[in-house]
Amino acid sequence: MSTGLKGYSPFGEIEELGDGLFRLNIGPQHPISGQGRFIVITDGERVFDIEMDIGYSHRGIEKILEYKTFVQGIVPVERMVMLDTSNILMGYVGAIERVLGIEPPPRANYIRTIVMEINRILSHLYALGLLSEAAAWNPAVFLWTTADREPFLDLLEMLTGARWSYSFFVPGGVRADIPNGFIDRLRKTLDWFEKRIEVYEEAWIYNELFRMRTEGMGVVSRQQAIDWGLAGPNLRASGVPYDTRKNEPYAAYGELDFRIVTHNAGDSYARGWARVEEMKVSVDIIRQALDNLPEGPVKTRMPPRPKPGEALFRVETGRGEMNVYIVSDGKDKPYRIKISPASFRNFFTIEMLPKTQEVLLADVPVLIYSFDPWFLDADR
Amino acid sequence: MGMELVGRVREVLGDVILQITSPRENRLYVKVKAEAVLDAARKLKEELGFDMPISAGGTDYPKKNVIELFWIVWHSEMNKVLILKCDVDRENPVVDSLVGVWPGVQKFERETWELLGVNFKGHPRLKPLLLPEDWTEGYPLRKDFDLKPYRSKWGEKY
């Protein structure tokens, strides 16, 4: 423990380490940090080490779930990521369905797919807004992305009754069928949204200034991405064509035709670009799901108790692959449930970056937001 | 494909395997002896190509007096998922860390150390991650850790 200078800075508390080095605490009360802390060792310009400190919002969800029946567990699981609740919930519900040995009816699968893709768009819009904010595009793009989430939130309210955490998926299907007028409204919203993506591209993502700010920053090579276990759009931006929706299809993804967005650069720009491209893919998936929407029931009966056994269910959330490993002992509660969310994997990649390349203190916010971190997800 | 891979894993790992099952097309559960887990992991990575760690953790079985640890890895070319397991003694849970083989398991092993009290030999950074730094109340994910004292008054009513 150094007893050197302690003072206030816009980055929080500073501690002098000698040799011109300082330890900065970015967070846990800081606009760029969220509910966590980045401990940065710097000489004022260059960053030599980043250490992640998470756990400020640890709720012990894995332990709590051991005390809840399968249906009761939906509520705590959903609270992991408020922006992306249905993708997160799909991981939990899918694992339970696998251990119970039931398959939802086809119409439920398609409705799930539509809701999950809307959620992915919402999640990516928010991520892009924060990235633009960190790259000094504030307030324009952040306000655009926030405002453009509204029509989708209204649609989800129409379908599920809530704008956030709708608990819409249950083991065996979805809670309700699509209401009248929903499909037309969704199609119109998608047409409008496609034009909005063009605006983002023109004004921001293909803008020379944004490219200069982010290109070549925070490069993660293909091999590093695999070794460190990166997830989601971040992994695909490093050139690994891995998408759980394609590699291990769940819901209706196996029956739909879509592409995997990859980029070879692996830098902050590629990660932002990948999210914009993925929104286009999501629009395409929703259109296909609407075109092929089958008729029939939306829910099957759920058996009260599973057989003893274990199951692993993987799902592609907005931030990347989440896997749920569930061990059942035949009771109506899980014996053990292990949730490995995407942010938990992405966060610890940020730690590795100063070890492989030059990172500047001024780049840290952009770097962090290019990974789309979410502390509630990582903390569980 | 699935059966073929089972054969390959059997061949490469030899007699350290205690149990091997493949319940789904691209799932492979392999249980090995605890003392051989590091060697098995290295062979799985170098000879079979399971390169990407996607999860790790453990399950507590007080009746059997063991903690079953698992590491979940993905094969980036063949698109297979392997779940490597081993049992460690519950009273003195020590196992080799697999950070040297799969760097990405570092955070998962750190979490398991913290929440289940498993000591990973050779892990570079075993320090508190999710729990408060001054936490002394035990290992939350063990089965004998009871949540009841932590429930608020209104929680008991419902």
Short mmCIF file of C-alpha atoms in Angstrom, two decimals, chain B residues 87-138:
data_model
loop_
_atom_site.label_atom_id
_atom_site.label_comp_id
_atom_site.label_asym_id
_atom_site.label_seq_id
_atom_site.Cartn_x
_atom_site.Cartn_y
_atom_site.Cartn_z
CA ASP B 87 -14.50 -35.12 -8.47
CA VAL B 88 -12.50 -33.58 -5.65
CA ASP B 89 -12.69 -34.26 -1.94
CA ARG B 90 -15.10 -31.91 -0.20
CA GLU B 91 -13.00 -31.51 2.96
CA ASN B 92 -9.82 -30.62 1.10
CA PRO B 93 -10.73 -29.61 -2.44
CA VAL B 94 -7.53 -29.11 -4.38
CA VAL B 95 -7.12 -29.47 -8.12
CA ASP B 96 -4.71 -28.28 -10.80
CA SER B 97 -5.70 -25.04 -12.45
CA LEU B 98 -6.29 -25.24 -16.20
CA VAL B 99 -5.34 -21.60 -16.82
CA GLY B 100 -2.13 -22.74 -18.44
CA VAL B 101 -4.10 -24.69 -21.05
CA TRP B 102 -7.13 -22.44 -21.56
CA PRO B 103 -6.35 -18.86 -20.42
CA GLY B 104 -10.05 -17.98 -20.61
CA VAL B 105 -10.98 -20.17 -17.63
CA GLN B 106 -9.15 -17.84 -15.28
CA LYS B 107 -12.21 -15.87 -14.20
CA PHE B 108 -14.39 -18.96 -13.92
CA GLU B 109 -11.88 -20.74 -11.68
CA ARG B 110 -11.50 -17.61 -9.60
CA GLU B 111 -15.26 -17.52 -9.15
CA THR B 112 -15.37 -21.22 -8.23
CA TRP B 113 -12.59 -20.70 -5.70
CA GLU B 114 -14.58 -17.91 -4.14
CA LEU B 115 -18.06 -19.39 -4.15
CA LEU B 116 -17.28 -23.09 -3.63
CA GLY B 117 -13.95 -23.00 -1.85
CA VAL B 118 -12.01 -25.09 -4.34
CA ASN B 119 -8.30 -24.42 -4.36
CA PHE B 120 -6.83 -24.27 -7.86
CA LYS B 121 -3.10 -25.06 -7.82
CA GLY B 122 -1.12 -22.77 -10.10
CA HIS B 123 -3.88 -20.19 -10.59
CA PRO B 124 -2.24 -16.76 -10.97
CA ARG B 125 -4.82 -14.69 -9.16
CA LEU B 126 -7.05 -16.19 -6.52
CA LYS B 127 -8.65 -13.15 -4.90
CA PRO B 128 -12.24 -12.13 -4.16
CA LEU B 129 -14.23 -11.31 -7.27
CA LEU B 130 -17.97 -11.21 -6.64
CA LEU B 131 -18.29 -11.26 -2.86
CA PRO B 132 -17.24 -8.39 -0.57
CA GLU B 133 -13.53 -8.33 0.22
CA ASP B 134 -14.16 -8.94 3.95
CA TRP B 135 -16.60 -11.84 3.45
CA THR B 136 -16.07 -14.54 6.10
CA GLU B 137 -19.41 -16.30 6.11
CA GLY B 138 -18.48 -19.34 4.09
#
